[in-house]
XYZ file of C-alpha atoms in Angstrom:
696
model
C 0.018 -0.048 -0.090
C 1.086 3.519 -0.589
C 0.864 4.231 3.242
C 3.893 2.184 3.449
C 5.878 3.773 0.835
C 5.240 7.304 2.432
C 7.413 6.697 5.333
C 10.266 5.055 3.755
C 12.262 8.169 4.136
C 13.012 10.018 7.356
C 10.140 12.658 6.705
C 9.251 13.000 10.300
C 12.372 13.270 12.024
C 12.349 16.669 14.115
C 15.475 18.922 13.993
C 16.261 18.394 17.753
C 18.346 16.418 19.899
C 15.605 13.993 20.944
C 15.560 12.458 17.590
C 18.684 10.759 18.028
C 20.195 12.227 14.880
C 23.524 13.685 14.930
C 24.067 17.246 13.006
C 26.518 14.815 10.782
C 23.728 12.514 9.994
C 21.187 15.232 8.864
C 23.846 16.869 6.678
C 23.986 13.396 5.135
C 20.171 13.601 4.755
C 20.732 16.656 2.975
C 23.472 15.935 0.629
C 21.566 12.581 -0.510
C 18.685 14.867 -1.710
C 20.832 17.401 -3.347
C 22.802 14.417 -5.332
C 19.497 13.183 -5.883
C 18.050 16.379 -7.406
C 21.507 17.189 -9.444
C 22.015 13.399 -10.909
C 18.350 12.490 -11.598
C 17.503 15.383 -13.548
C 18.856 15.737 -16.979
C 20.218 18.866 -18.198
C 18.151 21.288 -19.372
C 14.688 19.245 -18.618
C 12.388 19.541 -15.721
C 12.168 16.721 -13.196
C 9.569 14.213 -13.458
C 6.835 14.335 -10.784
C 7.037 11.316 -9.153
C 10.742 12.106 -8.594
C 10.003 15.582 -7.820
C 7.564 14.674 -4.908
C 9.886 12.336 -3.629
C 12.399 15.369 -3.624
C 10.064 17.777 -1.837
C 8.759 15.911 0.746
C 11.573 16.009 3.012
C 11.737 19.890 2.402
C 7.945 20.025 3.172
C 8.594 17.984 6.630
C 11.697 20.016 7.407
C 10.005 23.201 7.161
C 6.747 22.279 9.058
C 8.930 20.577 11.935
C 10.755 23.873 12.266
C 7.716 26.181 12.059
C 5.721 24.191 14.712
C 8.197 23.241 17.418
C 5.590 22.794 20.359
C 1.850 22.868 20.612
C 1.576 26.530 21.251
C 2.707 27.587 17.739
C -0.071 29.869 16.143
C -1.500 29.901 12.588
C 0.678 32.829 12.060
C 3.282 30.814 11.692
C 2.256 30.502 7.890
C 3.676 33.804 6.592
C 3.527 35.237 3.463
C 7.369 34.371 2.924
C 6.309 30.722 3.941
C 3.448 30.497 1.699
C 5.594 32.090 -1.403
C 8.573 29.533 -0.634
C 6.353 26.675 -0.543
C 4.570 27.890 -3.836
C 7.893 28.372 -5.529
C 8.457 24.420 -5.287
C 5.980 23.801 -7.968
C 2.232 22.665 -8.445
C 3.220 19.553 -6.806
C 3.154 21.109 -3.113
C -0.400 21.325 -2.188
C -0.192 17.328 -3.003
C 2.916 16.899 -0.719
C 1.417 19.122 1.801
C -1.477 16.658 2.324
C 0.660 13.802 2.084
C 2.439 15.699 5.201
C -0.851 15.760 6.888
C -1.615 12.084 6.276
C 1.627 10.908 7.820
C 1.550 13.064 10.756
C -2.006 11.516 11.779
C -0.823 8.323 11.046
C 2.189 8.610 13.193
C 0.260 10.342 16.026
C -1.924 7.128 16.176
C 1.470 5.259 16.693
C 3.190 7.929 18.953
C 0.494 8.891 21.716
C 3.456 11.037 23.482
C 3.597 13.338 20.328
C 0.003 13.228 19.209
C -0.501 16.870 19.748
C 2.206 18.062 18.754
C 1.923 15.981 15.467
C -1.852 17.035 15.341
C -0.773 20.862 15.512
C 1.776 19.976 12.747
C -0.903 18.623 10.496
C -3.305 21.803 11.111
C -0.516 24.012 10.226
C 0.274 21.781 6.878
C -3.568 22.028 5.868
C -3.392 26.044 6.516
C -0.387 25.988 4.297
C -1.908 24.009 1.706
C -4.990 26.097 1.698
C -2.834 29.329 1.452
C -0.597 28.343 -1.107
C -4.040 27.257 -3.434
C -5.340 30.854 -2.959
C -1.666 31.933 -4.232
C -2.102 29.707 -7.202
C -5.948 30.631 -7.886
C -4.455 34.179 -8.079
C -2.136 33.229 -11.014
C -4.194 31.011 -12.943
C -7.694 29.746 -11.587
C -8.272 26.599 -13.892
C -4.824 25.606 -14.004
C -4.722 25.443 -10.369
C -8.198 23.205 -10.599
C -6.932 21.255 -13.564
C -3.193 20.683 -12.344
C -3.076 21.282 -8.413
C -5.997 20.011 -6.906
C -7.229 17.178 -9.054
C -4.141 15.913 -10.925
C -3.060 12.539 -9.702
C 0.080 12.340 -8.134
C 2.516 9.734 -6.703
C 6.003 9.696 -5.234
C 9.154 7.776 -6.905
C 9.289 4.087 -5.584
C 5.670 3.958 -5.192
C 2.868 2.006 -7.370
C 1.420 3.959 -10.099
C -2.375 2.486 -9.082
C -1.710 4.510 -5.633
C -1.917 8.079 -7.325
C -3.872 10.183 -5.784
C -4.875 14.199 -6.069
C -5.025 16.301 -3.478
C -8.657 16.307 -2.583
C -8.822 12.421 -2.479
C -6.040 12.535 0.035
C -8.083 15.376 1.866
C -11.227 13.372 1.730
C -9.380 10.086 3.134
C -7.639 11.737 5.991
C -11.031 14.085 6.755
C -8.879 17.178 6.321
C -11.951 19.758 6.866
C -10.129 22.800 6.967
C -8.527 22.309 3.496
C -12.033 20.955 1.967
C -13.559 24.048 3.090
C -11.381 26.269 1.689
C -13.452 28.597 -0.753
C -11.439 27.597 -3.663
C -11.267 24.270 -3.125
C -15.116 24.287 -2.558
C -15.323 26.282 -5.960
C -13.174 23.430 -7.892
C -15.395 21.041 -6.257
C -18.673 22.702 -7.751
C -17.025 23.138 -10.748
C -16.522 19.135 -10.929
C -19.896 18.844 -9.714
C -21.916 20.923 -12.315
C -19.204 19.911 -15.435
C -17.260 22.759 -15.630
C -14.231 20.383 -15.095
C -14.433 16.921 -16.707
C -12.785 13.924 -16.091
C -10.739 12.097 -19.026
C -7.978 9.325 -19.112
C -4.330 10.215 -18.881
C -1.602 7.931 -19.983
C 0.877 8.880 -17.233
C -1.428 8.824 -14.046
C -4.356 7.125 -15.343
C -6.815 10.079 -15.187
C -6.702 13.749 -15.510
C -9.031 16.778 -15.188
C -9.508 19.183 -18.045
C -11.580 22.285 -18.256
C -15.114 22.000 -20.284
C -15.589 24.544 -22.889
C -18.352 23.068 -25.055
C -20.642 26.042 -24.664
C -20.860 28.403 -28.110
C -22.936 31.797 -28.381
C -23.519 30.400 -31.992
C -25.994 27.855 -30.395
C -29.287 29.382 -31.377
C -31.518 26.506 -31.274
C -32.147 23.642 -28.673
C -30.973 20.858 -30.833
C -27.732 22.450 -30.839
C -27.313 21.862 -27.024
C -27.823 18.360 -27.348
C -24.698 16.741 -26.113
C -24.870 12.821 -24.740
C -21.179 13.493 -23.255
C -23.239 15.817 -20.592
C -24.479 12.527 -18.762
C -20.852 12.248 -17.347
C -21.555 15.154 -15.283
C -21.889 14.182 -11.577
C -25.005 16.535 -10.864
C -26.973 14.939 -13.906
C -25.958 11.425 -12.891
C -27.276 12.214 -9.463
C -30.444 13.527 -10.708
C -31.049 10.626 -12.890
C -29.987 8.394 -9.894
C -32.831 9.995 -7.820
C -35.339 9.683 -10.450
C -34.656 6.123 -10.834
C -34.911 5.251 -7.531
C -38.113 7.171 -6.997
C -39.569 4.915 -9.877
C -38.065 1.867 -7.959
C -39.411 2.864 -4.625
C -43.080 3.421 -6.163
C -42.922 -0.035 -8.034
C -41.646 -1.846 -4.478
C -44.287 -0.028 -2.700
C -47.266 -1.511 -5.349
C -45.582 -5.130 -5.136
C -45.416 -5.427 -1.273
C -48.846 -4.028 -0.882
C -50.480 -6.311 -3.315
C -49.544 -9.861 -2.651
C -50.200 -12.408 -5.688
C -50.026 -16.071 -6.141
C -47.335 -15.388 -9.216
C -45.021 -12.465 -9.947
C -46.601 -9.858 -11.750
C -44.638 -7.523 -14.520
C -44.152 -4.486 -11.603
C -42.833 -7.102 -9.239
C -40.433 -8.546 -12.061
C -39.378 -4.873 -12.748
C -38.303 -4.416 -9.012
C -36.084 -7.550 -9.596
C -34.395 -6.066 -12.525
C -33.955 -2.853 -10.841
C -32.333 -4.750 -7.979
C -30.002 -6.520 -10.530
C -29.136 -3.413 -12.016
C -28.033 -2.004 -8.491
C -25.895 -4.908 -7.735
C -24.097 -4.433 -10.963
C -23.590 -0.960 -10.278
C -22.229 -1.757 -6.601
C -19.702 -4.372 -8.024
C -18.637 -1.850 -10.459
C -18.175 0.774 -7.638
C -16.219 -1.653 -5.612
C -14.112 -2.734 -8.883
C -13.121 0.939 -10.150
C -13.153 2.833 -7.060
C -11.524 0.324 -4.598
C -13.375 -1.386 -1.371
C -11.840 1.037 0.941
C -13.600 4.114 -0.743
C -16.933 2.099 -1.512
C -17.017 0.921 2.208
C -16.529 4.330 3.688
C -20.160 5.470 3.144
C -23.001 4.433 5.419
C -25.340 4.145 2.379
C -23.002 1.396 0.705
C -23.542 -0.864 3.946
C -27.196 -0.278 3.782
C -27.115 -1.385 0.258
C -25.448 -4.471 0.965
C -28.032 -5.339 3.565
C -31.068 -4.656 1.444
C -29.720 -6.161 -1.532
C -28.784 -9.348 0.194
C -32.564 -9.394 1.542
C -33.554 -8.979 -1.898
C -31.868 -11.735 -3.451
C -33.142 -13.914 -0.327
C -36.571 -13.131 -0.874
C -36.260 -13.346 -4.725
C -35.155 -17.191 -3.964
C -38.039 -17.865 -1.882
C -40.469 -16.404 -4.366
C -38.912 -18.393 -7.023
C -38.847 -21.608 -5.124
C -42.546 -21.215 -4.188
C -43.720 -20.517 -7.511
C -41.665 -22.640 -9.875
C -39.739 -25.374 -7.791
C -41.891 -26.723 -5.127
C -45.519 -28.402 -5.688
C -48.858 -27.712 -3.971
C -50.652 -24.551 -2.950
C -49.766 -24.899 0.833
C -46.014 -24.993 -0.220
C -46.373 -22.178 -2.512
C -48.166 -20.055 -0.453
C -45.904 -20.467 2.512
C -42.675 -19.594 0.646
C -44.534 -16.889 -0.968
C -45.446 -15.564 2.233
C -42.007 -15.856 3.695
C -41.049 -13.738 0.613
C -43.273 -10.942 0.858
C -42.651 -10.755 4.961
C -38.924 -10.290 4.116
C -39.799 -7.807 1.354
C -42.020 -5.870 3.940
C -38.801 -5.831 6.439
C -36.912 -4.134 3.478
C -38.832 -1.144 3.639
C -37.003 0.195 6.919
C -33.959 0.018 4.656
C -35.445 1.544 1.494
C -37.077 4.367 3.388
C -34.174 5.242 5.308
C -31.916 5.454 2.131
C -34.086 8.249 0.635
C -32.207 10.359 3.301
C -29.237 10.090 0.972
C -31.029 11.938 -1.776
C -31.326 14.671 0.096
C -27.623 15.103 1.415
C -27.489 17.720 -0.990
C -29.029 20.112 1.565
C -26.911 21.189 4.359
C -29.372 20.519 7.221
C -29.843 16.959 6.021
C -26.360 16.624 5.120
C -25.233 17.551 8.653
C -27.725 15.068 10.201
C -26.510 12.155 8.078
C -22.901 13.234 9.546
C -24.025 12.845 13.030
C -25.871 9.526 12.586
C -22.691 7.909 10.834
C -20.581 9.106 13.749
C -23.067 7.856 16.495
C -23.277 4.482 14.607
C -19.134 4.588 15.182
C -19.547 5.304 18.675
C -22.576 2.940 19.109
C -20.719 -0.160 17.482
C -17.830 0.802 20.474
C -20.777 0.854 23.148
C -22.138 -2.534 21.890
C -18.614 -4.243 21.965
C -18.324 -3.309 25.530
C -22.176 -4.363 26.197
C -21.350 -7.652 24.561
C -18.770 -8.503 27.241
C -20.876 -7.644 30.040
C -23.816 -9.583 28.689
C -21.487 -12.662 28.067
C -20.304 -12.505 31.787
C -23.821 -12.270 33.261
C -25.206 -15.034 30.691
C -22.697 -17.259 32.009
C -23.532 -16.371 35.370
C -27.292 -17.061 35.144
C -26.649 -20.166 32.900
C -24.292 -21.849 35.533
C -26.789 -20.961 38.419
C -29.774 -23.051 36.983
C -30.085 -26.579 37.938
C -28.347 -29.208 35.572
C -31.766 -31.031 34.487
C -33.380 -27.465 34.186
C -30.508 -25.402 32.201
C -31.811 -23.303 29.312
C -30.038 -20.946 26.872
C -33.594 -19.098 26.139
C -34.620 -17.919 29.760
C -31.123 -16.723 30.404
C -30.873 -14.716 26.841
C -34.583 -13.531 27.289
C -33.904 -12.234 30.917
C -31.104 -10.636 30.026
C -32.511 -8.833 26.852
C -35.630 -7.913 28.365
C -33.836 -6.104 31.256
C -31.720 -4.117 28.738
C -34.991 -3.019 27.108
C -36.375 -1.728 30.486
C -38.678 -4.561 30.869
C -37.226 -6.645 33.660
C -38.586 -10.025 34.897
C -37.916 -10.559 38.450
C -39.879 -13.694 38.644
C -37.686 -15.453 36.175
C -34.678 -14.102 37.929
C -35.846 -15.505 40.918
C -36.735 -19.045 39.423
C -33.419 -19.290 37.974
C -31.643 -19.077 41.561
C -34.058 -18.259 44.749
C -30.775 -17.265 46.708
C -28.733 -15.025 44.242
C -30.926 -14.540 41.165
C -32.662 -11.155 42.485
C -29.567 -9.797 43.422
C -27.640 -10.651 40.293
C -30.330 -9.507 38.312
C -30.338 -6.244 40.065
C -26.439 -5.752 39.362
C -27.067 -6.308 35.917
C -29.433 -3.755 35.590
C -27.438 -1.359 37.529
C -24.341 -1.803 34.878
C -26.550 -1.799 31.848
C -29.377 0.759 32.582
C -27.553 3.115 34.662
C -23.577 3.114 33.669
C -23.774 2.032 29.996
C -26.697 3.425 28.856
C -25.976 6.760 30.286
C -22.293 6.491 28.775
C -23.968 5.732 25.174
C -26.113 9.027 25.668
C -22.867 10.861 26.499
C -21.067 9.394 23.400
C -23.973 10.399 21.106
C -24.240 13.751 22.712
C -20.326 14.214 22.090
C -20.516 13.137 18.458
C -23.457 15.393 17.971
C -21.749 18.476 19.401
C -18.595 17.494 17.337
C -20.244 17.822 14.318
C -22.518 20.582 14.835
C -19.764 22.899 16.098
C -18.104 22.350 12.541
C -21.495 21.709 10.642
C -20.363 23.549 7.625
C -16.822 22.011 7.296
C -18.387 18.510 8.024
C -21.102 18.892 5.445
C -18.607 20.407 2.581
C -16.436 17.292 3.371
C -19.378 14.966 2.634
C -20.486 16.806 -0.273
C -16.779 16.663 -1.646
C -17.007 12.903 -0.612
C -20.172 12.550 -2.742
C -19.033 14.296 -5.591
C -15.715 12.119 -5.774
C -18.060 8.979 -5.459
C -19.161 9.511 -8.980
C -15.578 10.247 -10.219
C -13.839 7.536 -8.862
C -15.627 5.282 -11.082
C -14.446 6.779 -14.247
C -16.931 5.486 -16.734
C -17.058 7.414 -20.306
C -20.590 6.049 -20.737
C -22.499 6.202 -17.413
C -25.630 3.877 -17.686
C -27.967 4.256 -14.616
C -29.454 1.421 -13.013
C -31.384 -0.805 -14.561
C -30.121 0.425 -17.915
C -26.470 -0.710 -17.010
C -27.623 -4.393 -17.859
C -28.196 -3.540 -20.948
C -24.394 -2.282 -20.939
C -23.136 -5.214 -19.330
C -25.084 -7.941 -21.619
C -25.046 -6.191 -24.794
C -22.694 -3.282 -25.255
C -19.789 -4.371 -23.196
C -19.071 -7.640 -24.981
C -18.634 -5.673 -28.218
C -15.857 -3.795 -27.016
C -13.413 -6.921 -27.382
C -13.930 -7.000 -31.379
C -14.588 -3.004 -32.081
C -11.965 -0.132 -32.166
C -12.320 2.324 -29.835
C -13.675 4.865 -31.811
C -16.220 2.290 -33.065
C -17.054 1.360 -29.706
C -17.502 5.068 -28.661
C -20.158 5.449 -31.597
C -21.864 2.043 -30.616
C -22.277 3.651 -26.874
C -23.657 6.920 -28.147
C -26.082 5.274 -30.785
C -27.485 3.254 -27.692
C -27.420 6.014 -25.013
C -29.037 8.693 -27.281
C -32.682 7.022 -27.680
C -32.279 5.440 -23.912
C -31.712 8.693 -22.394
C -32.980 10.929 -24.487
C -35.681 12.388 -22.066
C -32.874 13.377 -19.671
C -30.530 14.687 -22.621
C -33.284 17.121 -23.696
C -34.114 18.321 -20.112
C -30.171 18.808 -19.625
C -30.125 20.707 -22.977
C -32.974 22.947 -22.175
C -31.574 23.883 -18.704
C -28.120 24.850 -19.877
C -29.700 26.854 -22.839
C -32.073 28.680 -20.423
C -29.229 29.268 -18.000
C -26.765 30.469 -20.502
C -29.610 32.783 -22.075
C -30.368 34.397 -18.749
C -26.642 34.936 -18.014
C -26.213 36.202 -21.225
C -29.155 38.615 -20.765
C -27.407 39.988 -17.493
C -23.761 40.187 -18.966
C -24.406 41.798 -22.450
C -23.560 45.297 -21.476
C -20.500 43.759 -19.774
C -16.929 43.708 -21.648
C -15.676 40.872 -19.920
C -12.131 40.047 -21.610
C -10.831 36.780 -21.905
C -8.628 35.391 -19.249
C -8.641 33.085 -16.133
C -9.556 35.783 -13.771
C -13.232 36.199 -15.488
C -14.225 32.790 -13.493
C -13.574 34.884 -10.226
C -15.802 37.670 -11.614
C -18.623 35.294 -12.149
C -18.367 33.438 -8.814
C -17.777 36.176 -6.261
C -20.787 35.723 -3.778
C -22.581 33.608 -6.636
C -23.889 30.328 -5.447
C -24.663 28.981 -9.040
C -21.366 28.053 -9.877
C -22.832 25.724 -12.518
C -23.321 28.842 -14.434
C -19.562 29.357 -14.674
C -19.251 27.602 -18.151
C -21.864 29.549 -19.625
C -19.794 32.431 -20.406
C -16.553 30.750 -21.183
C -16.280 31.489 -24.948
C -17.936 34.087 -27.075
C -17.653 34.628 -31.088
C -15.929 37.834 -32.078
C -16.396 38.632 -35.904
C -15.899 34.889 -37.356
C -13.124 34.041 -35.396
C -14.086 31.898 -31.875
C -12.049 33.245 -28.959
C -12.287 30.826 -25.635
C -11.882 32.848 -22.977
C -9.656 31.353 -20.142
C -8.370 28.695 -22.367
C -4.990 27.481 -22.246
C -2.126 26.653 -24.675
C -3.588 23.592 -25.897
C -7.224 22.812 -26.873
C -8.258 19.164 -27.630
C -11.438 18.800 -29.666
C -13.223 15.881 -28.008
C -16.426 14.441 -28.747
C -18.383 15.968 -25.759
C -17.180 19.238 -26.282
C -13.685 21.402 -26.218
C -11.594 19.998 -23.550
C -9.505 22.889 -22.811
C -6.234 22.011 -20.434
C -5.207 24.533 -18.242
C -1.813 26.371 -18.421
C 0.839 25.695 -15.957
C 3.050 28.642 -16.902
C 2.480 30.294 -13.942
C 2.703 27.340 -11.607
C 6.130 25.946 -12.521
C 8.831 25.901 -9.904
C 10.682 29.503 -9.494
C 12.520 28.222 -6.377
C 15.837 26.153 -6.674
C 15.729 22.952 -5.797
C 18.930 23.333 -3.629
C 17.703 27.138 -1.781
C 16.650 26.620 1.724
C 13.850 28.718 3.379
C 16.662 30.667 5.200
C 18.288 31.663 1.699
C 14.923 32.040 -0.107
C 13.947 34.721 2.878
C 17.411 36.319 2.517
C 17.010 36.603 -1.131
C 13.528 37.998 -1.121
C 14.842 40.663 1.544
C 17.865 41.714 -0.779
C 15.162 42.179 -3.707
C 12.638 44.085 -1.761
C 15.743 46.259 -0.806
C 16.970 46.824 -4.361
C 13.364 47.733 -5.522
C 13.135 50.343 -3.171
C 16.547 51.755 -3.759
C 15.881 51.639 -7.432
C 12.369 53.384 -6.757
C 14.243 56.271 -4.633
C 17.047 56.708 -7.421
C 14.015 56.884 -9.807
C 12.144 59.504 -7.844
C 15.095 61.812 -7.323
C 15.783 61.826 -10.751
C 12.543 62.914 -11.925
C 12.552 65.692 -9.016
C 16.016 66.816 -10.249
C 14.804 67.018 -13.862
C 11.881 68.999 -13.095
C 13.754 71.239 -10.588
C 16.270 72.208 -13.456
C 13.817 72.566 -16.043
C 11.888 74.941 -13.845
C 15.444 76.954 -13.007
C 15.963 77.103 -16.519
C 12.912 78.927 -17.669
C 13.057 81.057 -14.783
C 9.187 80.139 -13.740
C 7.905 80.389 -10.523
C 7.032 77.553 -7.961
C 3.555 78.462 -8.592
C 3.629 77.918 -12.490
C 4.165 75.129 -14.916
C 7.072 75.175 -17.291
C 6.220 75.038 -21.053
C 7.587 71.358 -21.425
C 5.236 70.065 -18.457
C 2.262 71.571 -20.071
C 2.925 70.080 -23.576
C 3.777 66.529 -22.111
C 0.374 66.763 -20.219
C -1.698 67.839 -23.487
C 0.070 64.722 -25.203
C -0.845 62.328 -22.496
C -4.343 63.984 -22.692
C -4.448 63.359 -26.581
C -3.558 59.894 -26.121
C -6.152 59.107 -23.713
C -8.632 60.622 -25.877
C -7.704 58.359 -29.024
C -7.690 55.336 -26.771
C -11.176 56.287 -25.258
C -12.342 56.728 -29.279
C -10.776 53.107 -30.171
C -12.540 51.397 -27.196
C -15.829 53.063 -28.343
C -15.659 51.968 -31.772
C -14.632 48.337 -30.534
C -17.431 48.245 -28.529
C -19.925 49.701 -31.097
C -18.557 46.766 -33.444
C -19.151 44.052 -30.838
C -22.714 45.215 -30.214
C -23.652 45.442 -33.892
C -22.530 41.895 -34.366
C -24.315 40.602 -31.196
C -27.523 42.336 -32.934
């Protein structure tokens, strides 16, 4: 696993005497890193990101260790110089800082004595990662989203399959401070609404690119129809909700109307369940079991689908295997009874449809935390139960020993329905006393402990409810992205993909297989595709009317203009492009634009995010260099100011003008400046008028 490889280098060693490292050994470590950078980097080439990450991780750990030497260190240790120095190491530093967070937290669980210190260092690393992200966004917003936050990285010596992006690590280690950062959430919203799309990459498996598929030349609804928009997590979620509501309605009809043989609606329910089961297996295969089991709803799915399978087996046995009406009715009744019990899990699962709302999302987080704490409580209760059960069973006479009576006595006592007569019948001498001790432990001590645990869980979640909700929402978004299916068939339509489409992938070329999927998905999801096209066109026209007088120029910063205090992040992509004369100009595009089938996928520019700090430059050397640069700039400004003052003074004295009058040369210079400004204004008015005429 990646966690083992993460700690092969001495990254957590403090720069103190208690680390049992001499200064000579630390100098040797630094020399090894310098030699690695010098020897592994070809002349005139940039270091590949696995090797670069392997090289910068020790620098990040060393910097954070030096900044946070005790638990009293405040957030102010992350100064502007620290942020600029870290950002100068390159676009991989946000990933590296979150790797630091992961290692600090893991080491804190093993080293209890230093847990608080390591937790504080993890917090500072999160703060630094958020600050660096803001700095990168100020340089190039879309490049930060596509190449800093969402690009998968891994260090040299690690398996390529362990590559993760910064947001995925933050989800796994529950780095809520980083996930709640405004720019990180804008990136998540862009992923959720389809501004940034996921595509395949030969180097790291997947990569995220900007979607620039909207054009002002689209005037009719048909031009907005795009099968590729079904890949957007938001639309996948909406289709999933609609299909689950249909499934729940069909299930309600079946469970409340018992029939001798399965009806068409009942067979439809079983088809839905098969589709859902295939979907769960696909999530496990493509997203990994750890990511799959990290959600409460997946556990509910495992239980409910298992009960569905058992119910179907009973129903099939009663209708088509056994002979006789009595046997058929017996198995059918068992099947319907099991289906009736399933309603508990299905209606609880409807809460997952509402986790997009902050209130319900927060309550779901509280529920998950309470269930985890409840598992710890019931383990303790199990040991208490075993001890008292053995005592009551041993007190029974040999010829009257009964497991059922002891079990029922303890269960009823825990549920506040004590049976004192049964306790006395088990043993006249000690039965009541032992049962009273059991009630004291369970009803007074353990139940109050459970209440305290639940109260603590609720308080911890609600105190940081916004951060917890944003973490839950981010997990929801990446639960769709962890299964990078280019052609998402919603259940139960995924059965068509499994049995009719996927077999053709072995004989068709990539392009032919893509065309086949588009031919199948077009008619199959025609209604959702038309709804998506209509909604996107409607939002685009609304945004166009609101901004038709705004002269928004191209460039990455237009996204910041559109998203300030605007929760509708899905409107971002609607203004990303415009037509000027006959040439199409794409606002905010990068150096390379790939024409993909779902639209124009524009990779973000990385020019502003390349390393500006020498691999061999320490933080102290960086601060000294910055100080010298500031002093040099200040001195240069003083020289220029003095020269201007001397020039103006000499001109004034040469013409004999008084101090209250302007010289002829100064007046002439001002007139020329005004003339240039007027010419520039006329030029801008002409361009604006041409633009308005073209729009008309």
